[in-house]
PDB file of C-alpha atoms in Angstrom:
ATOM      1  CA  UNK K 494     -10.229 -24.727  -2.586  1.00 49.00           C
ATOM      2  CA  UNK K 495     -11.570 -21.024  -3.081  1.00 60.00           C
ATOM      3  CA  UNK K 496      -8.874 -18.813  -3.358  1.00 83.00           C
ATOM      4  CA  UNK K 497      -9.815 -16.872   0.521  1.00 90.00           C
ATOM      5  CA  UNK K 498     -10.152 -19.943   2.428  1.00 93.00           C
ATOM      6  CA  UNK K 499      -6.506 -21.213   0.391  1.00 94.00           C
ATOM      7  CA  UNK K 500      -5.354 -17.547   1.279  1.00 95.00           C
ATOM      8  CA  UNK K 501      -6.053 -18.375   4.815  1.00 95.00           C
ATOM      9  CA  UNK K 502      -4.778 -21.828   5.048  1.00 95.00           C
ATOM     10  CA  UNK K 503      -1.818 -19.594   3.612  1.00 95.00           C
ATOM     11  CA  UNK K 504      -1.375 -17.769   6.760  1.00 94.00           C
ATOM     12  CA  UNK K 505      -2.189 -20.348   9.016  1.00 93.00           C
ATOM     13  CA  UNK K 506       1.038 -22.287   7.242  1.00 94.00           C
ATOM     14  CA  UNK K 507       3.109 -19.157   7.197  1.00 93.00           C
ATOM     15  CA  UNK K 508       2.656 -18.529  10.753  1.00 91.00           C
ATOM     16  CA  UNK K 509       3.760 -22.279  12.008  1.00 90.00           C
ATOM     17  CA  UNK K 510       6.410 -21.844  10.040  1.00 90.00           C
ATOM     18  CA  UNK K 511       6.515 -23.184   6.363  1.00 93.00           C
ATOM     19  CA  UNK K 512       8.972 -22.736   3.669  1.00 93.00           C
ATOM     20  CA  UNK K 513       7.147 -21.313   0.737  1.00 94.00           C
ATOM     21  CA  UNK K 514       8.037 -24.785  -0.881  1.00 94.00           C
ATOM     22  CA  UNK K 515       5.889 -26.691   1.479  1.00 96.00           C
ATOM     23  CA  UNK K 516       3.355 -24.763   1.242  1.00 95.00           C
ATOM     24  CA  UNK K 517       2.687 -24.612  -2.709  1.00 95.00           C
ATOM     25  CA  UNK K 518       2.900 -28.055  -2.468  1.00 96.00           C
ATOM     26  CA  UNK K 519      -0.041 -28.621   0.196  1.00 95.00           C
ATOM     27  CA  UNK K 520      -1.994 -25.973  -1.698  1.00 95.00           C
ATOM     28  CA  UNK K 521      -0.928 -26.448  -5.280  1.00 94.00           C
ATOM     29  CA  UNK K 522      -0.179 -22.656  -5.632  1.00 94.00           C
ATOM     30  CA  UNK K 523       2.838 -21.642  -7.649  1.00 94.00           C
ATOM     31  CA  UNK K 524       5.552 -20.019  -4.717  1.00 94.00           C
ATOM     32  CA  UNK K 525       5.651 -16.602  -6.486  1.00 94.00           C
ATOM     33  CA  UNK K 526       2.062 -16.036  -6.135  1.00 94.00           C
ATOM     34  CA  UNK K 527       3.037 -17.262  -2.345  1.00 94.00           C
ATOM     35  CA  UNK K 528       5.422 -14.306  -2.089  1.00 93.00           C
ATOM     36  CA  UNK K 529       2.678 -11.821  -3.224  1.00 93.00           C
ATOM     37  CA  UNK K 530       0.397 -13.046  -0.714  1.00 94.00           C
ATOM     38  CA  UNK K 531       2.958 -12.712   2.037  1.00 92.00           C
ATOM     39  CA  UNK K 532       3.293  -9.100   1.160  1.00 90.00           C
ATOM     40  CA  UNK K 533      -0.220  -8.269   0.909  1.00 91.00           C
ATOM     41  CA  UNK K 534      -1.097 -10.603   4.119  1.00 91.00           C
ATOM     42  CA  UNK K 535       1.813 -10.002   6.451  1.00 89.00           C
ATOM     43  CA  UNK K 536      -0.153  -8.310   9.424  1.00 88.00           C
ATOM     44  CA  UNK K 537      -2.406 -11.048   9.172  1.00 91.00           C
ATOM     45  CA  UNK K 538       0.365 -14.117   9.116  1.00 92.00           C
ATOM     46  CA  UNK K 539       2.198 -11.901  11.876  1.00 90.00           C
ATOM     47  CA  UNK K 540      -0.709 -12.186  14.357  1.00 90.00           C
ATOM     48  CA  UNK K 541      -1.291 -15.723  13.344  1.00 92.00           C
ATOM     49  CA  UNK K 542       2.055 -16.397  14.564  1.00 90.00           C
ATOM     50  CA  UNK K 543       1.674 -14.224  17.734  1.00 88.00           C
ATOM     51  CA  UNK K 544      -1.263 -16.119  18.675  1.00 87.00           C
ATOM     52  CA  UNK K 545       0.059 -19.802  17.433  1.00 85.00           C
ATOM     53  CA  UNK K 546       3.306 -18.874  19.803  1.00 82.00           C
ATOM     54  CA  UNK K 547       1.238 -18.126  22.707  1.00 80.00           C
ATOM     55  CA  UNK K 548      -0.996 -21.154  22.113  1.00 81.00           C
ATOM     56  CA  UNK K 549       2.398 -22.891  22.075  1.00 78.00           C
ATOM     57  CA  UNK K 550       3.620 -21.800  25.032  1.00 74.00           C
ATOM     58  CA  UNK K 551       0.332 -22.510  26.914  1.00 74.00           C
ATOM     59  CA  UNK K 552       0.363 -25.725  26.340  1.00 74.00           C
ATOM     60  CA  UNK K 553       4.235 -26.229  27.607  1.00 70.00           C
ATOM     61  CA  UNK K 554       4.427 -23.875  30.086  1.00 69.00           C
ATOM     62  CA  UNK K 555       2.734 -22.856  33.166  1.00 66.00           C
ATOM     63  CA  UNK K 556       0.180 -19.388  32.591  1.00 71.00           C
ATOM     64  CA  UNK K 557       1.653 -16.464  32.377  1.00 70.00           C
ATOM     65  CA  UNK K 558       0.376 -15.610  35.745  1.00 77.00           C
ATOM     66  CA  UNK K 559       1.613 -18.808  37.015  1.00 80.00           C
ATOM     67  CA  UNK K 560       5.415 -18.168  35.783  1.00 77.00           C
ATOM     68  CA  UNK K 561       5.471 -14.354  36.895  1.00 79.00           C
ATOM     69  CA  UNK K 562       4.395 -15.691  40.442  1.00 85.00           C
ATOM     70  CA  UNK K 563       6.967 -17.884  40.431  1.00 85.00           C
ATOM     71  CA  UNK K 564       9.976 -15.174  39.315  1.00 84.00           C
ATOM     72  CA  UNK K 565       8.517 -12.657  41.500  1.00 87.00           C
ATOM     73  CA  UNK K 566       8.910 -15.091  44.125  1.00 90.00           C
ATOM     74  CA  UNK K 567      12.302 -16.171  43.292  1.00 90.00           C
ATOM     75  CA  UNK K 568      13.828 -12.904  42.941  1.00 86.00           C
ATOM     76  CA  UNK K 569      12.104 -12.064  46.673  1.00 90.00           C
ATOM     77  CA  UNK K 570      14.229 -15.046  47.970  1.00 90.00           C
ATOM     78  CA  UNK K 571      16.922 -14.016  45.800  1.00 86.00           C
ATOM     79  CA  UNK K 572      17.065 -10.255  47.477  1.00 84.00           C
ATOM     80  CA  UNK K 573      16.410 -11.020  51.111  1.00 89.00           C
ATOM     81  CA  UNK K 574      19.334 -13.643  51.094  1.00 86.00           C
ATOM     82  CA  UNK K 575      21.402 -10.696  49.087  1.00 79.00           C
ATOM     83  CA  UNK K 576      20.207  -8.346  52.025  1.00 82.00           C
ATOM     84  CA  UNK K 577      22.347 -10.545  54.419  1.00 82.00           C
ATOM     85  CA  UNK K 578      25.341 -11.466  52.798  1.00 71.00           C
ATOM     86  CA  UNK K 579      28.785 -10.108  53.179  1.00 68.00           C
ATOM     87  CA  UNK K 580      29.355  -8.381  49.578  1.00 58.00           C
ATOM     88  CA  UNK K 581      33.184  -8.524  49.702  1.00 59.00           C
ATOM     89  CA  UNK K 582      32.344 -12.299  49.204  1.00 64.00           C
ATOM     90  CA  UNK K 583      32.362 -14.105  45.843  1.00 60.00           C
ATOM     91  CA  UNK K 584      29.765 -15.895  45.789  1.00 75.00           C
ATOM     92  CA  UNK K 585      27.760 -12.493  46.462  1.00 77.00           C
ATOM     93  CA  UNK K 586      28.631 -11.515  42.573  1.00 79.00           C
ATOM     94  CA  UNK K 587      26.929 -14.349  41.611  1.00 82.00           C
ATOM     95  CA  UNK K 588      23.879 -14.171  43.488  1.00 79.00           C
ATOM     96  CA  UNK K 589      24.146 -10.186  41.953  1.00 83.00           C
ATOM     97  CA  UNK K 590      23.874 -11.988  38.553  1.00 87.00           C
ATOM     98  CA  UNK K 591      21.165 -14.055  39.121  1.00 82.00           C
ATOM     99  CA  UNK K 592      19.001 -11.724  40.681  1.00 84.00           C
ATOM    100  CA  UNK K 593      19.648  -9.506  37.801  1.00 88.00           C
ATOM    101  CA  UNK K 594      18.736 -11.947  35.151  1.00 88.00           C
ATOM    102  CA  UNK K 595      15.655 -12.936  37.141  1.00 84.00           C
ATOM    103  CA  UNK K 596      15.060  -9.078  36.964  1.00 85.00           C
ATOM    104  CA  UNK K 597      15.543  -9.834  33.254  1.00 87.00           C
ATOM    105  CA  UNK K 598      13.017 -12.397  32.802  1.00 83.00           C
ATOM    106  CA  UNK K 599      10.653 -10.858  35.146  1.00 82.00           C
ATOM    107  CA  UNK K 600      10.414  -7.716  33.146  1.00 82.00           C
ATOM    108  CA  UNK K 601      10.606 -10.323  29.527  1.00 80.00           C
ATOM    109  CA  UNK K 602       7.832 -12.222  30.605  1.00 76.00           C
ATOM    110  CA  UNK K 603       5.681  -9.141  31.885  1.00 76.00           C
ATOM    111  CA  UNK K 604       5.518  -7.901  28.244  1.00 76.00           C
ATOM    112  CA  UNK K 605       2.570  -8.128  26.563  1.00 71.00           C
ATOM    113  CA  UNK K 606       2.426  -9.797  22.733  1.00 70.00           C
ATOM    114  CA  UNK K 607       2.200  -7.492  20.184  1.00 72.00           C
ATOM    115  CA  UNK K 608       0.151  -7.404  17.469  1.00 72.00           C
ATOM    116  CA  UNK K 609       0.020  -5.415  14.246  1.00 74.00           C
ATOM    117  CA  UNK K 610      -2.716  -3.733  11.667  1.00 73.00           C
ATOM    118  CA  UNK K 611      -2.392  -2.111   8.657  1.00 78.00           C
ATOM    119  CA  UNK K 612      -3.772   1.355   9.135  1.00 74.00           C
ATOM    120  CA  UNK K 613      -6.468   1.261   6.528  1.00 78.00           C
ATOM    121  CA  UNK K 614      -8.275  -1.141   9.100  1.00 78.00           C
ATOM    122  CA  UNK K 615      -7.639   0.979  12.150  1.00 75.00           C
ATOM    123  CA  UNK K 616     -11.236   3.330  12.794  1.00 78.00           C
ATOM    124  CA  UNK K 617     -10.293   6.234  12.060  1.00 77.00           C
ATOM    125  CA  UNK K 618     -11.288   7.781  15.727  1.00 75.00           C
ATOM    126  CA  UNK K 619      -8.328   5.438  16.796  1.00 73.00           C
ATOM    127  CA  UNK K 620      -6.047   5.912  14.753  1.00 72.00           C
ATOM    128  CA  UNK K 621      -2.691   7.809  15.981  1.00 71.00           C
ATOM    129  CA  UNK K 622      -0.954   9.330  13.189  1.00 72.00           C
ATOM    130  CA  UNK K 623       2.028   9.184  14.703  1.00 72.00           C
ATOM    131  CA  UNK K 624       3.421   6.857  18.084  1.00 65.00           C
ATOM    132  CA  UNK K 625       6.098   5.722  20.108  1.00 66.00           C
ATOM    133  CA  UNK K 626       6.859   2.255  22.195  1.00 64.00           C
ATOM    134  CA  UNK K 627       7.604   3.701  25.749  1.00 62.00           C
ATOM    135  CA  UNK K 628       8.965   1.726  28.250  1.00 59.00           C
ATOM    136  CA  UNK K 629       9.971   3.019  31.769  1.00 50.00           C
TER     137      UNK K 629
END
């Protein structure tokens, strides 16, 4: 196998998941050269794996859209029974807790996946020499 399309098979392996053992063994390269290519590939194996994991999780769970429907409309239910309960009641606190971890999941599941470039490959008229994650 030429040593790109091995190099690729590489990151297609690293990004499922296997152990540098496994993997010299499929492609009959030595694990320290392995290593080396990890290093020199790991934006590339890192978005493999981003878009393995959401292929994954198409294929076992509902769409995105689908599953933020479905909290959204949960944690509606969840509020308007909160709006007419009794708070000094006890079972109150718990609807409290799942409403916030539906709040939780809601705001997990509205994230988008990230993915990751080495800034040589950015053009340089989008490049941002420096940047910050912001969320509200």
């Amino acid at each position: 196998m030429e040593t790109n399309e091995t190099q690729q098979r590489f990151i297609e392996l690293r990004a499922q998941g296997w152990s540098y053992a496994r993997i010299a063994q499929e492609l009959g390269v030595h694990i320290n050269t392995l290593v080396n290519w990890s290093r020199k590939l790991q934006f590339q194996i890192q978005n493999a794996k981003t878009m393995a994991d959401e292929a994954l999780a198409l294929q076992y769970f509902a769409v995105r859209e689908d599953r933020w429907k479905l909290l959204s409309d949960t944690l509606h239910r969840v509020n308007t029974e909160l709006a007419q309960r009794d708070l000094s009641t006890l079972p109150t606190g718990r609807l409290f807790n799942v409403a916030a971890a539906l709040r939780r999941e809601v705001q997990r599941e509205t994230a988008l996946p990230g993915f990751t470039l080495p800034v040589s490959e950015i053009p340089a008229e989008e490049l941002q020499n420096e940047v910050q994650d912001w969320k509200p």
